Amino acid sequence: MSGSPLIGARAAHPLYGELRQITPHAAVLLADNPSPMTLDGTNTWLLKAPDATSYVVVDPGPLDHAHLERIAAVGPVAEILLTHGHPDHSDGARAFSELVKAPVRALDPTFTYGSEGLTDGEVVTSAGLELRVLGTPGHTSDSLCFVIDGEAVLTGDTVLGRGTTIVAHPDGKLGDYFQSLKVLAELPENTAVLPGHGPELQDAGEAARRYLAHRTQRLEQVRGAVEALGGSPTPRQVVEIVYADVDRVLWPAAEWSVRAQLDYLRTGY
């Protein structure tokens, strides 16, 4: 995260505003919206084949006009795709759509603008690429990933570049999240992760399996805390035990995941 040890001061992240080419078909611009939830900020991905004349933009990010103008300056935009509707990914989408005259496509029709929505299994053909849409609910019910076959998967908040994500209960469901991670775990070896926050990762399958192991361990810790607390604890009481070694600034976010875990223990989903 960006920041400074001096009260009232803030150090600029060295990569804000800098277009970085990560794979042959994917470049990234980092939005200047750091927080405990967004890490260094939101990654806006710009995708195209080398000989294409326009881009697909994934997750324009917050309503930050300077950031949106930097994206627009890279080149013409054919389509705008959203991994999910959380504000740090989608708030700038409508304004960016109007700026570059390109439609916004998402799973949730609330965030679709000027075109059809997206569906699981669909192949988006644009900017010289074929992007395979994976429905990956769990973080949210509308979470999607986009696969550039043989190269990378854009994971939004389903898999982050560092740390782990939350299951945003009640919209997000832990049962869904387990299934989505299993789908990602089956991607070919060395499929890179291009996440919504944090650095890129080398292997999506390895990252998903690590997430599965972590979630399973946390679930068992929550189960143990419930038993220790007498069977009907509040999410906050569980957080204070299971996340005792985690910075308290993250406890409100941890409560979302704990609510999802408690629901899973009650219902099996």
Short mmCIF file of C-alpha atoms in Angstrom, two decimals:
data_model
loop_
_atom_site.label_atom_id
_atom_site.label_comp_id
_atom_site.label_asym_id
_atom_site.label_seq_id
_atom_site.Cartn_x
_atom_site.Cartn_y
_atom_site.Cartn_z
CA MET A 1 0.00 0.00 0.00
CA SER A 2 1.00 3.57 -0.55
CA GLY A 3 1.70 5.68 2.47
CA SER A 4 4.22 7.53 4.64
CA PRO A 5 5.25 7.17 8.28
CA LEU A 6 4.85 10.94 8.65
CA ILE A 7 1.43 12.07 9.81
CA GLY A 8 -0.28 14.06 7.09
CA ALA A 9 2.19 13.00 4.42
CA ARG A 10 1.65 10.52 1.61
CA ALA A 11 4.24 8.96 -0.68
CA ALA A 12 3.24 8.40 -4.30
CA HIS A 13 3.39 4.84 -5.56
CA PRO A 14 6.08 4.66 -8.26
CA LEU A 15 3.73 2.91 -10.70
CA TYR A 16 0.69 5.22 -10.59
CA GLY A 17 0.01 6.48 -14.10
CA GLU A 18 2.60 4.19 -15.71
CA LEU A 19 1.43 1.76 -18.40
CA ARG A 20 3.23 -1.56 -17.92
CA GLN A 21 3.17 -4.41 -20.43
CA ILE A 22 2.80 -7.64 -18.44
CA THR A 23 2.11 -10.30 -21.11
CA PRO A 24 2.17 -10.14 -24.91
CA HIS A 25 -1.52 -9.16 -24.88
CA ALA A 26 -2.06 -7.42 -21.52
CA ALA A 27 -0.87 -4.11 -20.07
CA VAL A 28 -1.92 -2.52 -16.78
CA LEU A 29 -2.52 0.95 -15.36
CA LEU A 30 -2.68 1.24 -11.58
CA ALA A 31 -5.39 3.52 -10.20
CA ASP A 32 -4.41 5.84 -7.35
CA ASN A 33 -6.94 4.48 -4.84
CA PRO A 34 -4.91 2.58 -2.22
CA SER A 35 -6.62 1.25 0.91
CA PRO A 36 -6.61 -1.82 3.14
CA MET A 37 -9.22 -3.31 0.79
CA THR A 38 -7.67 -2.31 -2.55
CA LEU A 39 -3.98 -2.83 -1.66
CA ASP A 40 -1.93 -0.43 -3.86
CA GLY A 41 -5.05 0.41 -5.88
CA THR A 42 -7.21 -1.06 -8.64
CA ASN A 43 -5.50 -2.62 -11.65
CA THR A 44 -7.07 -1.49 -14.93
CA TRP A 45 -6.15 -3.97 -17.66
CA LEU A 46 -5.76 -3.02 -21.33
CA LEU A 47 -5.86 -5.98 -23.72
CA LYS A 48 -5.17 -6.29 -27.42
CA ALA A 49 -3.35 -8.37 -30.02
CA PRO A 50 -0.10 -6.78 -31.25
CA ASP A 51 -1.58 -5.93 -34.64
CA ALA A 52 -4.95 -4.70 -33.34
CA THR A 53 -5.87 -1.02 -33.46
CA SER A 54 -8.13 -0.91 -30.38
CA TYR A 55 -8.20 -2.24 -26.82
CA VAL A 56 -10.49 -4.10 -24.50
CA VAL A 57 -10.40 -2.38 -21.10
CA VAL A 58 -11.15 -4.48 -18.02
CA ASP A 59 -12.19 -2.65 -14.82
CA PRO A 60 -11.78 1.11 -15.45
CA GLY A 61 -11.73 1.50 -11.68
CA PRO A 62 -13.01 4.35 -9.50
CA LEU A 63 -14.48 7.60 -10.75
CA ASP A 64 -11.07 9.23 -11.02
CA HIS A 65 -11.06 11.41 -14.13
CA ALA A 66 -7.27 11.64 -14.30
CA HIS A 67 -7.04 7.84 -14.29
CA LEU A 68 -9.79 7.51 -16.91
CA GLU A 69 -8.10 10.04 -19.16
CA ARG A 70 -4.80 8.15 -18.89
CA ILE A 71 -6.55 4.97 -20.03
CA ALA A 72 -8.21 6.78 -22.92
CA ALA A 73 -4.90 8.26 -24.03
CA VAL A 74 -3.42 4.79 -24.64
CA GLY A 75 -5.57 4.27 -27.72
CA PRO A 76 -9.07 3.55 -29.09
CA VAL A 77 -11.29 1.30 -26.95
CA ALA A 78 -13.56 -1.33 -28.47
CA GLU A 79 -15.23 -2.66 -25.31
CA ILE A 80 -15.18 -2.24 -21.53
CA LEU A 81 -15.58 -5.36 -19.38
CA LEU A 82 -16.18 -5.58 -15.63
CA THR A 83 -15.05 -8.43 -13.41
CA HIS A 84 -17.74 -7.42 -10.88
CA GLY A 85 -19.64 -4.40 -9.68
CA HIS A 86 -17.74 -3.26 -6.59
CA PRO A 87 -17.18 0.51 -6.79
CA ASP A 88 -13.38 0.35 -6.94
CA HIS A 89 -13.75 -1.57 -10.22
CA SER A 90 -16.91 -0.10 -11.71
CA ASP A 91 -17.60 3.45 -10.52
CA GLY A 92 -15.67 4.98 -13.42
CA ALA A 93 -17.18 2.71 -16.07
CA ARG A 94 -20.10 4.90 -17.19
CA ALA A 95 -17.98 8.06 -17.42
CA PHE A 96 -15.22 6.15 -19.23
CA SER A 97 -17.76 4.68 -21.64
CA GLU A 98 -18.96 8.16 -22.53
CA LEU A 99 -15.38 9.42 -22.83
CA VAL A 100 -14.23 6.73 -25.30
CA LYS A 101 -17.61 5.89 -26.91
CA ALA A 102 -17.42 2.18 -26.05
CA PRO A 103 -19.99 -0.09 -24.36
CA VAL A 104 -19.71 -1.55 -20.86
CA ARG A 105 -20.39 -5.27 -20.42
CA ALA A 106 -20.85 -7.09 -17.11
CA LEU A 107 -22.70 -10.07 -15.68
CA ASP A 108 -24.98 -7.85 -13.59
CA PRO A 109 -27.23 -5.84 -15.95
CA THR A 110 -27.07 -2.95 -13.45
CA PHE A 111 -23.56 -2.24 -14.70
CA THR A 112 -24.10 -2.98 -18.41
CA TYR A 113 -24.28 0.12 -20.60
CA GLY A 114 -24.76 0.34 -24.35
CA SER A 115 -24.49 -3.39 -25.08
CA GLU A 116 -25.51 -6.87 -23.97
CA GLY A 117 -24.40 -8.38 -20.70
CA LEU A 118 -21.87 -11.16 -20.27
CA THR A 119 -22.57 -14.85 -19.64
CA ASP A 120 -20.53 -17.73 -18.27
CA GLY A 121 -18.82 -19.58 -21.11
CA GLU A 122 -19.19 -16.78 -23.62
CA VAL A 123 -16.22 -15.92 -25.83
CA VAL A 124 -15.68 -12.19 -26.34
CA THR A 125 -13.98 -11.57 -29.68
CA SER A 126 -12.49 -8.08 -29.72
CA ALA A 127 -9.19 -6.23 -30.18
CA GLY A 128 -7.81 -9.24 -32.05
CA LEU A 129 -8.35 -11.52 -29.04
CA GLU A 130 -10.70 -14.21 -27.87
CA LEU A 131 -11.52 -13.81 -24.18
CA ARG A 132 -13.30 -16.72 -22.52
CA VAL A 133 -15.71 -15.67 -19.77
CA LEU A 134 -15.65 -17.74 -16.58
CA GLY A 135 -18.43 -17.32 -14.05
CA THR A 136 -16.58 -17.33 -10.72
CA PRO A 137 -19.06 -16.31 -8.01
CA GLY A 138 -17.99 -16.25 -4.39
CA HIS A 139 -16.31 -12.92 -3.72
CA THR A 140 -19.57 -11.54 -5.11
CA SER A 141 -22.42 -13.25 -6.95
CA ASP A 142 -21.53 -11.39 -10.17
CA SER A 143 -17.77 -12.11 -10.19
CA LEU A 144 -16.24 -13.08 -13.54
CA CYS A 145 -12.78 -14.02 -14.76
CA PHE A 146 -11.53 -13.60 -18.33
CA VAL A 147 -9.18 -16.14 -19.87
CA ILE A 148 -6.68 -15.38 -22.61
CA ASP A 149 -6.06 -19.01 -23.55
CA GLY A 150 -2.50 -20.18 -23.26
CA GLU A 151 -1.44 -16.97 -21.53
CA ALA A 152 -3.34 -15.53 -18.58
CA VAL A 153 -6.55 -15.15 -16.61
CA LEU A 154 -7.87 -11.84 -15.33
CA THR A 155 -9.27 -12.63 -11.90
CA GLY A 156 -10.71 -9.39 -10.53
CA ASP A 157 -11.02 -9.93 -6.78
CA THR A 158 -11.43 -13.72 -6.99
CA VAL A 159 -7.65 -14.14 -6.66
CA LEU A 160 -5.48 -11.20 -5.61
CA GLY A 161 -1.82 -10.58 -6.31
CA ARG A 162 -1.00 -10.82 -2.61
CA GLY A 163 -2.92 -11.84 0.47
CA THR A 164 -6.40 -13.28 0.18
CA THR A 165 -9.76 -11.86 -0.77
CA ILE A 166 -13.01 -11.64 1.17
CA VAL A 167 -16.28 -13.43 0.59
CA ALA A 168 -18.65 -10.45 0.63
CA HIS A 169 -21.58 -12.04 2.50
CA PRO A 170 -24.54 -12.11 1.98
CA ASP A 171 -24.04 -11.53 -1.74
CA GLY A 172 -20.94 -13.72 -1.79
CA LYS A 173 -21.27 -17.38 -0.80
CA LEU A 174 -18.44 -19.59 0.45
CA GLY A 175 -19.82 -22.65 -1.34
CA ASP A 176 -19.74 -20.75 -4.63
CA TYR A 177 -16.23 -19.56 -3.89
CA PHE A 178 -14.93 -23.07 -3.28
CA GLN A 179 -16.35 -24.16 -6.64
CA SER A 180 -14.89 -21.14 -8.45
CA LEU A 181 -11.43 -21.81 -7.02
CA LYS A 182 -11.69 -25.41 -8.20
CA VAL A 183 -12.41 -24.15 -11.73
CA LEU A 184 -9.34 -21.89 -11.64
CA ALA A 185 -7.24 -24.72 -10.22
CA GLU A 186 -7.86 -26.67 -13.44
CA LEU A 187 -6.43 -24.01 -15.75
CA PRO A 188 -3.31 -25.07 -17.67
CA GLU A 189 0.02 -24.82 -15.90
CA ASN A 190 1.70 -21.42 -16.11
CA THR A 191 -1.50 -19.54 -16.86
CA ALA A 192 -0.59 -16.15 -15.36
CA VAL A 193 -2.89 -14.39 -12.90
CA LEU A 194 -3.69 -10.78 -13.79
CA PRO A 195 -5.53 -9.68 -10.62
CA GLY A 196 -7.72 -6.74 -9.76
CA HIS A 197 -5.29 -5.71 -7.01
CA GLY A 198 -1.65 -6.47 -6.36
CA PRO A 199 1.08 -7.89 -8.58
CA GLU A 200 0.62 -10.50 -11.29
CA LEU A 201 1.24 -14.16 -10.38
CA GLN A 202 2.87 -16.87 -12.45
CA ASP A 203 0.41 -19.76 -12.12
CA ALA A 204 -3.35 -19.55 -11.62
CA GLY A 205 -3.74 -23.21 -10.71
CA GLU A 206 -1.14 -22.99 -7.97
CA ALA A 207 -2.66 -19.76 -6.63
CA ALA A 208 -6.18 -21.25 -6.60
CA ARG A 209 -5.00 -24.38 -4.79
CA ARG A 210 -3.26 -22.19 -2.21
CA TYR A 211 -6.48 -20.23 -1.73
CA LEU A 212 -8.47 -23.46 -1.33
CA ALA A 213 -6.09 -24.69 1.35
CA HIS A 214 -6.25 -21.34 3.16
CA ARG A 215 -10.06 -21.19 3.05
CA THR A 216 -10.36 -24.76 4.29
CA GLN A 217 -7.98 -23.98 7.17
CA ARG A 218 -9.88 -20.81 8.09
CA LEU A 219 -13.18 -22.71 8.00
CA GLU A 220 -11.83 -25.23 10.49
CA GLN A 221 -10.60 -22.38 12.70
CA VAL A 222 -14.07 -20.81 12.60
CA ARG A 223 -15.63 -24.18 13.43
CA GLY A 224 -13.30 -24.46 16.43
CA ALA A 225 -14.09 -20.91 17.56
CA VAL A 226 -17.83 -21.58 17.37
CA GLU A 227 -17.43 -24.63 19.58
CA ALA A 228 -15.21 -22.74 22.03
CA LEU A 229 -17.64 -19.83 22.26
CA GLY A 230 -20.65 -22.00 22.97
CA GLY A 231 -22.32 -22.52 19.61
CA SER A 232 -23.95 -19.15 18.77
CA PRO A 233 -21.24 -16.48 18.71
CA THR A 234 -21.41 -13.19 16.85
CA PRO A 235 -19.17 -12.79 13.79
CA ARG A 236 -17.13 -10.23 15.73
CA GLN A 237 -16.47 -12.72 18.53
CA VAL A 238 -15.21 -15.24 15.98
CA VAL A 239 -13.02 -12.63 14.29
CA GLU A 240 -11.39 -11.76 17.61
CA ILE A 241 -10.25 -15.37 17.94
CA VAL A 242 -9.56 -16.48 14.37
CA TYR A 243 -8.06 -13.19 13.17
CA ALA A 244 -6.27 -12.24 16.39
CA ASP A 245 -2.96 -12.00 14.52
CA VAL A 246 -4.37 -9.79 11.74
CA ASP A 247 -4.23 -5.98 11.79
CA ARG A 248 -7.47 -4.74 13.38
CA VAL A 249 -8.02 -2.34 10.50
CA LEU A 250 -8.90 -5.46 8.48
CA TRP A 251 -11.34 -6.89 11.02
CA PRO A 252 -14.47 -5.31 9.49
CA ALA A 253 -13.62 -6.98 6.17
CA ALA A 254 -12.86 -10.23 7.98
CA GLU A 255 -16.36 -10.10 9.49
CA TRP A 256 -17.82 -10.41 5.98
CA SER A 257 -15.88 -13.61 5.38
CA VAL A 258 -16.74 -14.94 8.84
CA ARG A 259 -20.44 -14.36 8.18
CA ALA A 260 -20.04 -16.39 4.98
CA GLN A 261 -18.19 -19.13 6.88
CA LEU A 262 -20.84 -19.29 9.62
CA ASP A 263 -23.54 -19.50 6.95
CA TYR A 264 -21.62 -22.31 5.26
CA LEU A 265 -21.33 -24.23 8.55
CA ARG A 266 -25.09 -23.86 9.10
CA THR A 267 -26.27 -24.66 5.58
CA GLY A 268 -23.42 -26.45 3.82
CA TYR A 269 -23.39 -23.60 1.29
#
